[in-house]
PDB file of C-alpha atoms in Angstrom:
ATOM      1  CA  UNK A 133     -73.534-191.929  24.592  1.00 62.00           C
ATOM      2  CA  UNK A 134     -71.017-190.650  22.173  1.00 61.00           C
ATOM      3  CA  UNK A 135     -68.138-188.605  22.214  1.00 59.00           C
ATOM      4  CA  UNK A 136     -66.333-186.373  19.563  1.00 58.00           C
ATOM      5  CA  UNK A 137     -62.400-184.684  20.058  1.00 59.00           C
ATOM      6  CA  UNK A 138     -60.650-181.972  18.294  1.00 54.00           C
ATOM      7  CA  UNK A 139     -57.686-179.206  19.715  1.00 47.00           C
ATOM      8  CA  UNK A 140     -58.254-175.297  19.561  1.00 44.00           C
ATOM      9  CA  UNK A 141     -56.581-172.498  20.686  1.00 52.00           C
ATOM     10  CA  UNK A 142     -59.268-170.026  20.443  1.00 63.00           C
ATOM     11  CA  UNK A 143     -61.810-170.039  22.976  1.00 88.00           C
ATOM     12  CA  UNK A 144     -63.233-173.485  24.610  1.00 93.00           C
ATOM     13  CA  UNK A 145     -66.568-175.028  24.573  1.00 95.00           C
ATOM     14  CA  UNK A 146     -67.693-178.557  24.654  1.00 96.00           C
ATOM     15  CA  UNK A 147     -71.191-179.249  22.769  1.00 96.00           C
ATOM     16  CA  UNK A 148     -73.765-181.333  24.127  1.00 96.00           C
ATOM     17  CA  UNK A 149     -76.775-183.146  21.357  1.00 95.00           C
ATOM     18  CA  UNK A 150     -79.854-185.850  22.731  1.00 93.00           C
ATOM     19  CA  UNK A 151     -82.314-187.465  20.936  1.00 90.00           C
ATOM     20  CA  UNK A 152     -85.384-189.346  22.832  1.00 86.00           C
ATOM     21  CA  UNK A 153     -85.279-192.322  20.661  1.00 76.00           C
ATOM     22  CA  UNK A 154     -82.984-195.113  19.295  1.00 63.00           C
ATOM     23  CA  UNK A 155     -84.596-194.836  16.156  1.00 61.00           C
ATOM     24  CA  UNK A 156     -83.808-190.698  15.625  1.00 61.00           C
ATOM     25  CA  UNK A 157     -79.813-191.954  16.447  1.00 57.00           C
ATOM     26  CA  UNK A 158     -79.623-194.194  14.137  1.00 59.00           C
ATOM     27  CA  UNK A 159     -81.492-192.250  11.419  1.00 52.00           C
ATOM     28  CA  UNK A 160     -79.622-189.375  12.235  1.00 51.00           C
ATOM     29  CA  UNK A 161     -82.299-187.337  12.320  1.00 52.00           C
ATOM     30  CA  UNK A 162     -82.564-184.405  14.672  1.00 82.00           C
ATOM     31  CA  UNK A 163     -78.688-185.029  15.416  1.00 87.00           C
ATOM     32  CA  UNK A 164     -77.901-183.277  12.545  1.00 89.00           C
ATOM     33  CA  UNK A 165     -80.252-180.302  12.896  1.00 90.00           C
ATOM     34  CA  UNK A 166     -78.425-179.850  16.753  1.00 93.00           C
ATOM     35  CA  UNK A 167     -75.098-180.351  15.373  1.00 93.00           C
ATOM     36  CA  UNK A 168     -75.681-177.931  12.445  1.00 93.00           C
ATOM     37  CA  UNK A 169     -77.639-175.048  14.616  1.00 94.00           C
ATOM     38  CA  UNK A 170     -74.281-175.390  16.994  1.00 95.00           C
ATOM     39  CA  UNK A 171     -71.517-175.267  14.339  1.00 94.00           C
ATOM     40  CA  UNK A 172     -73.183-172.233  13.288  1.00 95.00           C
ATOM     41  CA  UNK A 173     -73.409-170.497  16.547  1.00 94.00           C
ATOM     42  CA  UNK A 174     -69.806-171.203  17.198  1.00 94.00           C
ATOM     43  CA  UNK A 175     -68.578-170.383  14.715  1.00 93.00           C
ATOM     44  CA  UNK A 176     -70.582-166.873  14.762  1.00 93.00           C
ATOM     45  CA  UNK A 177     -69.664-166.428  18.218  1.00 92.00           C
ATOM     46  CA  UNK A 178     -65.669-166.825  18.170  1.00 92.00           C
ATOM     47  CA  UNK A 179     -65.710-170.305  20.066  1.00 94.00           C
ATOM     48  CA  UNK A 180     -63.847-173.330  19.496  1.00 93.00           C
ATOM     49  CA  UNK A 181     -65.858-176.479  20.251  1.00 95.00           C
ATOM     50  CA  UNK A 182     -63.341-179.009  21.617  1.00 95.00           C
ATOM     51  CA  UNK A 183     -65.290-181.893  22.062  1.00 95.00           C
ATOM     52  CA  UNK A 184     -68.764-183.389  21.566  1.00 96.00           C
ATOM     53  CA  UNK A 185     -71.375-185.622  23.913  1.00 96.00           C
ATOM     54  CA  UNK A 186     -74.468-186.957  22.608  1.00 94.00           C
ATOM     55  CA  UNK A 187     -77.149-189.018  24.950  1.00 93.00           C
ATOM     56  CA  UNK A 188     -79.045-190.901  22.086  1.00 90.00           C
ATOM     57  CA  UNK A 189     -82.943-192.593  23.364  1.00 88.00           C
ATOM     58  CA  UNK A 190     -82.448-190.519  26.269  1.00 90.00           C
ATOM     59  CA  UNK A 191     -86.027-188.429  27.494  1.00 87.00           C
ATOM     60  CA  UNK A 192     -85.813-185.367  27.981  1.00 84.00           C
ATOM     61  CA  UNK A 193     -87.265-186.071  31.467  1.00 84.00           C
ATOM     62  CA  UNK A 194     -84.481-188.388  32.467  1.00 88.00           C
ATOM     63  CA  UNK A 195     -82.355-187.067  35.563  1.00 85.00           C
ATOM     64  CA  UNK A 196     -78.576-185.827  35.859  1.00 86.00           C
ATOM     65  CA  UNK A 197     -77.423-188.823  37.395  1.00 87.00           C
ATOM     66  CA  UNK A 198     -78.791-191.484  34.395  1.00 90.00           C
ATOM     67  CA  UNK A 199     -77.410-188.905  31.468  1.00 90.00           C
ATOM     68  CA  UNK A 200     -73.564-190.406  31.074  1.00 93.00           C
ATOM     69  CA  UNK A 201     -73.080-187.621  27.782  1.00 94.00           C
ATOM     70  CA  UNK A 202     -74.342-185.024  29.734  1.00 93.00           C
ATOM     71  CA  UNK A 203     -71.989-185.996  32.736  1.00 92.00           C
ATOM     72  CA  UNK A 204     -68.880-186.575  30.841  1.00 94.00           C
ATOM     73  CA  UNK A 205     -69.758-183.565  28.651  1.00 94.00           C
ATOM     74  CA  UNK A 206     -69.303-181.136  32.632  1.00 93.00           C
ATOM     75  CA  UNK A 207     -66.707-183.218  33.526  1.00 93.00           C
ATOM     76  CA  UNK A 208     -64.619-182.734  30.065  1.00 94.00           C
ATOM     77  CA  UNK A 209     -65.266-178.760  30.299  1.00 93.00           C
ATOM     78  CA  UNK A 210     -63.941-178.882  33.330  1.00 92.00           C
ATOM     79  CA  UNK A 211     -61.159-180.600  32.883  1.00 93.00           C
ATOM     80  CA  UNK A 212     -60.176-178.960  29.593  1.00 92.00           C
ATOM     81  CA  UNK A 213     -60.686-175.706  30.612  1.00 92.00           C
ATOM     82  CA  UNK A 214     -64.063-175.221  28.696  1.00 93.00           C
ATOM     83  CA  UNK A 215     -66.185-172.331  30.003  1.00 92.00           C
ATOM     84  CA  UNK A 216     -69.322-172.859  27.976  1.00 94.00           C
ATOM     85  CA  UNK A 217     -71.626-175.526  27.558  1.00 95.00           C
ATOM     86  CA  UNK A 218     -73.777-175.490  24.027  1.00 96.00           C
ATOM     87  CA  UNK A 219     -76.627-176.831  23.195  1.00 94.00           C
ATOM     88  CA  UNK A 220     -78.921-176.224  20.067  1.00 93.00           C
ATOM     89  CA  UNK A 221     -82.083-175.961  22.027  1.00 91.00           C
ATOM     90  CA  UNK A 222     -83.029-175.959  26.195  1.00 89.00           C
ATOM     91  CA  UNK A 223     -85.356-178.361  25.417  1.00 88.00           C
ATOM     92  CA  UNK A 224     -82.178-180.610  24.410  1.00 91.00           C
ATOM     93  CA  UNK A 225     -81.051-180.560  28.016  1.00 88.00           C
ATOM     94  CA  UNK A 226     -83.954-181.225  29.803  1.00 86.00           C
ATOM     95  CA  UNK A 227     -87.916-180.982  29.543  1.00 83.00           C
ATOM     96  CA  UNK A 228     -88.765-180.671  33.020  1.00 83.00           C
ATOM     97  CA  UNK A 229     -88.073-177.758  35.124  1.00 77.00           C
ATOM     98  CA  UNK A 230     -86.187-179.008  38.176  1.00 79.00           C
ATOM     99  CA  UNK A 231     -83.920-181.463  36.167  1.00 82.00           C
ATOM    100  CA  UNK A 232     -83.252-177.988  34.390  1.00 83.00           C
ATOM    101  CA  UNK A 233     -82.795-176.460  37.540  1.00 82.00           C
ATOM    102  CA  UNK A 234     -80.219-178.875  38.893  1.00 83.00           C
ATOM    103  CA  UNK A 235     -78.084-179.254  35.738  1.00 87.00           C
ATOM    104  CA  UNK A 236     -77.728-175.114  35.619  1.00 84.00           C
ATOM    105  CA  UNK A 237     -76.705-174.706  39.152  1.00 85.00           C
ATOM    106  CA  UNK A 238     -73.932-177.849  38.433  1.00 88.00           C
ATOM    107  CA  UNK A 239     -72.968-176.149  35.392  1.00 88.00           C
ATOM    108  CA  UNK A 240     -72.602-172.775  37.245  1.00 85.00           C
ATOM    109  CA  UNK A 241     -71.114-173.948  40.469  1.00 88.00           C
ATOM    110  CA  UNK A 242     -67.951-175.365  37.570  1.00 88.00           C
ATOM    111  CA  UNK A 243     -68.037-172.355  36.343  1.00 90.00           C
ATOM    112  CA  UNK A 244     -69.504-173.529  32.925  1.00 92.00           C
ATOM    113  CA  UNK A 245     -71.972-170.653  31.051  1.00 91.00           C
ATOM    114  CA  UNK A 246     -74.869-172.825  29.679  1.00 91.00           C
ATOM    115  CA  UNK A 247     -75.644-171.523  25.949  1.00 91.00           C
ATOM    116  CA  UNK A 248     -78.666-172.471  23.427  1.00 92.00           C
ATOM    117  CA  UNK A 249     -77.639-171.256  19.881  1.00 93.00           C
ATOM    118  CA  UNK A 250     -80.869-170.530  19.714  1.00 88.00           C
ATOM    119  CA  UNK A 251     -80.201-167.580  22.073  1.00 85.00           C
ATOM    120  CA  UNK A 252     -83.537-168.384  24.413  1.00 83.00           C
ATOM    121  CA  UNK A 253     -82.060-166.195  26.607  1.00 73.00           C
ATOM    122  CA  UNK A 254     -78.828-167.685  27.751  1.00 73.00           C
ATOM    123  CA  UNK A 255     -76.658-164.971  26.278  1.00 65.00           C
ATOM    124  CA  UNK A 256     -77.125-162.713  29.275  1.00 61.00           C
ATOM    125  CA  UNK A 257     -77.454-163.286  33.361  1.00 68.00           C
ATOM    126  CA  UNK A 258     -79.802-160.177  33.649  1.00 65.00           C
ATOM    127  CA  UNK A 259     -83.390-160.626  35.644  1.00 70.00           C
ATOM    128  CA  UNK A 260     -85.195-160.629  32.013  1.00 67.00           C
ATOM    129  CA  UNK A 261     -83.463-163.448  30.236  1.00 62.00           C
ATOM    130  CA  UNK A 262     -83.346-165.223  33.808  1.00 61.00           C
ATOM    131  CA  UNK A 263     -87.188-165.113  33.263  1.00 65.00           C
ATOM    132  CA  UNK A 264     -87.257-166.015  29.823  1.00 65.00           C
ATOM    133  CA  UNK A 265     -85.153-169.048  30.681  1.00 62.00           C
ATOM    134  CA  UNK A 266     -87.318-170.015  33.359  1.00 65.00           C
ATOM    135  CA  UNK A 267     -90.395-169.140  30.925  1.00 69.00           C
ATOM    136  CA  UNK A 268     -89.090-171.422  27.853  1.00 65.00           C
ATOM    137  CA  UNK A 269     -88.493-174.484  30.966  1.00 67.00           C
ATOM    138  CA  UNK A 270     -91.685-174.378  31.546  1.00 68.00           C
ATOM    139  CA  UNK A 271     -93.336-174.541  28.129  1.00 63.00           C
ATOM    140  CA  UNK A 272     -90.696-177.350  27.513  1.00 63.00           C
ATOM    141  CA  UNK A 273     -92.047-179.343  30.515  1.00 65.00           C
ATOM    142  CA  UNK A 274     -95.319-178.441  29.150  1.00 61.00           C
ATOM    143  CA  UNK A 275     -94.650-179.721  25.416  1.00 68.00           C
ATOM    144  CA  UNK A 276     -93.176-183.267  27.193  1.00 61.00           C
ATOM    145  CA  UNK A 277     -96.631-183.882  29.251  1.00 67.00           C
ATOM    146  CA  UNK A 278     -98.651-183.376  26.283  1.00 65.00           C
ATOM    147  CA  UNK A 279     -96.535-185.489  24.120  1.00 66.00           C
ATOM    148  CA  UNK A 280     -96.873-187.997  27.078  1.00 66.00           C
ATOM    149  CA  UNK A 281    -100.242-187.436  27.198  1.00 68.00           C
ATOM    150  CA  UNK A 282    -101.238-187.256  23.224  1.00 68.00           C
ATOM    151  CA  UNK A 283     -98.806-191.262  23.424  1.00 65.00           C
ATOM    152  CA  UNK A 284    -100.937-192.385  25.773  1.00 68.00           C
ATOM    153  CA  UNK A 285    -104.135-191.368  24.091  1.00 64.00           C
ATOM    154  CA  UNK A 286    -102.646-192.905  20.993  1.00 60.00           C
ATOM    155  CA  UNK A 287    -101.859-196.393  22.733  1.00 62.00           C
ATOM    156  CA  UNK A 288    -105.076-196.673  24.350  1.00 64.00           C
ATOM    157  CA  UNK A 289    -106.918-196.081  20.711  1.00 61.00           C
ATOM    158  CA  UNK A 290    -104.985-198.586  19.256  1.00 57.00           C
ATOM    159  CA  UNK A 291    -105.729-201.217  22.276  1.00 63.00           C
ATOM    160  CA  UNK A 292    -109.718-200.372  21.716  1.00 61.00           C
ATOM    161  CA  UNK A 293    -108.829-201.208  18.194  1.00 62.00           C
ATOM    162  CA  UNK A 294    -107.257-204.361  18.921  1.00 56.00           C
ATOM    163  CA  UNK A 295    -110.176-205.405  21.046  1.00 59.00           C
ATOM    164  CA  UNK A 296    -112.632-204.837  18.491  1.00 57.00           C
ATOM    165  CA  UNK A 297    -111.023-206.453  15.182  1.00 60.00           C
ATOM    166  CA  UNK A 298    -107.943-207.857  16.582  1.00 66.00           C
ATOM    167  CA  UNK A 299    -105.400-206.797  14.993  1.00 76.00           C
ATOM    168  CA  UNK A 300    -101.945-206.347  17.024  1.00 77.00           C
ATOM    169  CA  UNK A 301    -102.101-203.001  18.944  1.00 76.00           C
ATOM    170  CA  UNK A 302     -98.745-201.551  19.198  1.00 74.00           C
ATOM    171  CA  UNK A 303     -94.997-202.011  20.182  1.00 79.00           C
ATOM    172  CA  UNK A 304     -93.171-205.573  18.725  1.00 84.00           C
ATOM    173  CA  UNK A 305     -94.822-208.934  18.163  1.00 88.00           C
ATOM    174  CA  UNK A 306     -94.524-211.646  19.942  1.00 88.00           C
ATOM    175  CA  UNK A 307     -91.654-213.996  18.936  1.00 90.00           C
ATOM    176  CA  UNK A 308     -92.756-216.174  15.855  1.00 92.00           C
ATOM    177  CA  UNK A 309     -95.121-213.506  14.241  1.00 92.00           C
ATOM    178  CA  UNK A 310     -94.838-210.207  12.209  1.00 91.00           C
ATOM    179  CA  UNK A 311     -97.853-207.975  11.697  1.00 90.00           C
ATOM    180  CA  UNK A 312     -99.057-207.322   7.648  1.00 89.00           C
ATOM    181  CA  UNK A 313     -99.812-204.554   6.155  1.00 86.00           C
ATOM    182  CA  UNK A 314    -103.466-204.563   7.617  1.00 86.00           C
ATOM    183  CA  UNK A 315    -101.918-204.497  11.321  1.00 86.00           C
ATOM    184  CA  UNK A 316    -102.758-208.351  12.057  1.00 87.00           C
ATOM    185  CA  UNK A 317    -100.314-211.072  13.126  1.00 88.00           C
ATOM    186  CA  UNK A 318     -98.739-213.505  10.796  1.00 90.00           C
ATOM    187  CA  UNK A 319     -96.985-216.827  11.748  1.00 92.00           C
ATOM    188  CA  UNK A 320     -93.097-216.435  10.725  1.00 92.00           C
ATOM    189  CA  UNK A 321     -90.001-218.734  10.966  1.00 91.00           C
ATOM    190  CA  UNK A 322     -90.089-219.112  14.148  1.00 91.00           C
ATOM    191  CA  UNK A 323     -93.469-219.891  14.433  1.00 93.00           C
ATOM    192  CA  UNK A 324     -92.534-223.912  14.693  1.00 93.00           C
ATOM    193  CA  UNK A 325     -90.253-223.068  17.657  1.00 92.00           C
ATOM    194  CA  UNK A 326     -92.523-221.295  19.678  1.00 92.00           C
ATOM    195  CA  UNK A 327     -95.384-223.852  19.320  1.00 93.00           C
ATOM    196  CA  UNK A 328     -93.097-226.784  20.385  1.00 93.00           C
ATOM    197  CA  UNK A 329     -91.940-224.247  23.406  1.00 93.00           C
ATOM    198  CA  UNK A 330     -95.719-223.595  24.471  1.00 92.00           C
ATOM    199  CA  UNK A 331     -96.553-227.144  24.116  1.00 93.00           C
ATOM    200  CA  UNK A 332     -94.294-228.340  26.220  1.00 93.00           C
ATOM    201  CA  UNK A 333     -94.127-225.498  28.874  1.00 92.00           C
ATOM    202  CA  UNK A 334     -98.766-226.387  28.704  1.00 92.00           C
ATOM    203  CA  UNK A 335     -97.409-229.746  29.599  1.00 92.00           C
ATOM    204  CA  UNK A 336     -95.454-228.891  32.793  1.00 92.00           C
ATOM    205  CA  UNK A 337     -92.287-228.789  31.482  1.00 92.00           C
ATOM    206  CA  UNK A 338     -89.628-226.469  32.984  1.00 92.00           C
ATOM    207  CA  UNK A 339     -88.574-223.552  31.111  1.00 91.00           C
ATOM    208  CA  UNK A 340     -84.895-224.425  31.689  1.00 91.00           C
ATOM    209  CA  UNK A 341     -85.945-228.151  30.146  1.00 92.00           C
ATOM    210  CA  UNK A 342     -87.296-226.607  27.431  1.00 92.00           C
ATOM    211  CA  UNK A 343     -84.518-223.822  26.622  1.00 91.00           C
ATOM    212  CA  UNK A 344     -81.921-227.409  26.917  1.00 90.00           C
ATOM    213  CA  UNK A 345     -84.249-229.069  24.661  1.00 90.00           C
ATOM    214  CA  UNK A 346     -84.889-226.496  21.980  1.00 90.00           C
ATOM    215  CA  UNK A 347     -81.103-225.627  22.065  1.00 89.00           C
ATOM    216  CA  UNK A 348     -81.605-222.029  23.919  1.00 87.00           C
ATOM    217  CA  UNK A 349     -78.922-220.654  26.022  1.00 82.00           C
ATOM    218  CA  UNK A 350     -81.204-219.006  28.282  1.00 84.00           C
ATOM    219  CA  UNK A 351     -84.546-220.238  29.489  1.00 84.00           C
ATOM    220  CA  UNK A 352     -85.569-216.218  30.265  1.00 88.00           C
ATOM    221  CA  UNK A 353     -86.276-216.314  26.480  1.00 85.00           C
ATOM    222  CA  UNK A 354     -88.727-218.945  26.680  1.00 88.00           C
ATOM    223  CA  UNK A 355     -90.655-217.308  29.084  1.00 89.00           C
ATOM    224  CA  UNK A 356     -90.445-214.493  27.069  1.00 86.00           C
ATOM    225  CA  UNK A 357     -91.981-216.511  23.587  1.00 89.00           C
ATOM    226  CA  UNK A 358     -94.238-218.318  25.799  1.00 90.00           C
ATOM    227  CA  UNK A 359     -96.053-216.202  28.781  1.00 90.00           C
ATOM    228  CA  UNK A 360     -98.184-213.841  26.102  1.00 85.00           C
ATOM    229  CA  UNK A 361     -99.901-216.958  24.787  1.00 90.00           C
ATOM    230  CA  UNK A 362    -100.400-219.509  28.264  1.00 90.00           C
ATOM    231  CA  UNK A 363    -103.916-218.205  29.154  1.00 87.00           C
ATOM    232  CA  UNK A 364    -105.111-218.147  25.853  1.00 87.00           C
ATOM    233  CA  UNK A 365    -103.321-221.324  24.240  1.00 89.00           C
ATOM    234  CA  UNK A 366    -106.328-221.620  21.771  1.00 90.00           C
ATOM    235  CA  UNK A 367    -105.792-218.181  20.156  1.00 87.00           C
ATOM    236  CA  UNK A 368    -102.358-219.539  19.063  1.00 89.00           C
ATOM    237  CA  UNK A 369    -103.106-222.784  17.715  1.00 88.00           C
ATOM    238  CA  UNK A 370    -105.397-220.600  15.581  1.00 89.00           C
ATOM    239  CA  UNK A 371    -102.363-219.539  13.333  1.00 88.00           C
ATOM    240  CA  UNK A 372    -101.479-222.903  12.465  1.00 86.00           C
ATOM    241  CA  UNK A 373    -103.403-222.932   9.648  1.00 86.00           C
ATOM    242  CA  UNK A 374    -102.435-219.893   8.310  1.00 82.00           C
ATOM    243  CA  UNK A 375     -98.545-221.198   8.885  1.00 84.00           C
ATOM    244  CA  UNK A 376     -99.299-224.543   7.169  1.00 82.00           C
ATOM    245  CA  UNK A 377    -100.948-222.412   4.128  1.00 78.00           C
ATOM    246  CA  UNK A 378     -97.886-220.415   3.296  1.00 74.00           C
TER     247      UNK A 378
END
């Protein structure tokens, strides 16, 4: 969660940005297209945007309560005197329809407007743009379960694909490999350290003797080299060659 300051005079509003992952915070990407889309309708619509909260690898399915930008961002309007919450999108605040639900009647009982510069009806309280609110909720919750569904789909393709030619099906390798271009694990560095860690741990060692032995502050983190690889000990000594060959 981030935060952003700045004084006005003219009318108050505090600004609120998320992203779903780490990766679109760091890269900046989709932050920028909020943060532009809301200078722009502030500017256009005579308000002052005091101060700025961003929830970065936060879903848009996550609740109130585990949102700390979101909560700081009513809390700050409230205590500065901000009447209007923007966002660039509704989707941006939530993608499910009770979260949506709950964070509009907090905003309202503060007496905070909730604005999309994208207009999706927030500019008016009247039974039509009510519905339209309640419409665009819906699709959003919508978009999320097919994007949770079409992940899925995509994980389980790439585990049938591991099964069949093995390369490494998704997410981080396990500690002492990378994957090549191809998709299939290659021994690193660490390769060496992890071996010695299996053997021993195969050999009834404790994990804690082993973390003392290989110098490891934590013996959590040889678990964590160590469990992927106990039931199938012979699949790892497999690399050896290939680590001895480079």
């Amino acid at each position: 969660m981030t935060t952003e300051n700045r004084s006005s005079e003219n009318l108050k509003a505090v600004a609120y940005f998320r992203v779903s992952t780490d990766k679109q915070a760091q890269s900046g990407l989709g932050l920028e297209a909020q943060q532009e889309a809301v200078k722009a309708f502030a500017a256009a619509s005579g308000l002052d945007v005091i101060q700025t909260f961003t929830d970065a690898g936060v879903s848009g399915k996550t609740d109130l309560a585990q949102r700390p930008g979101l909560l700081q961002a009513i809390e700050a309007a409230k205590e500065q005197g901000a009447q209007t919450l923007i966002v660039a999108k509704l989707c941006r605040l939530s993608r499910d329809v009770l979260n949506s639900m709950l964070i509009e009647r907090t905003l309202s009982r503060s007496g905070i407007k909730l604005v999309s510069a994208a207009g999706e009806g927030t500019g008016s309280d009247d039974p039509s743009a009510h519905l339209l609110r309640n419409l665009l909720q819906a699709v959003n919750a919508y978009e999320a379960r097919v994007i949770g569904a079409r992940t899925k789909a995509a994980m389980a393709a790439k585990k049938a694909r591991s099964d069949k030619d093995g390369t490494w099906p998704y997410g981080r390798p396990p500690k002492g490999f990378t994957v090549d271009e191809k998709g299939y694990l290659v021994p690193s560095e660490d390769f060496p350290l992890v071996l010695k860690a299996l053997t021993l741990r195969l050999n009834g060692m404790s994990t804690r003797k082993i973390a003392r032995e290989l110098g490891q502050s934590h013996p959590m983190g040889i678990c964590r080299w160590t469990n992927y690889w106990m039931d199938k000990p012979e699949q790892f000594l497999s690399y050896v060659p290939a680590y001895q060959a480079r």
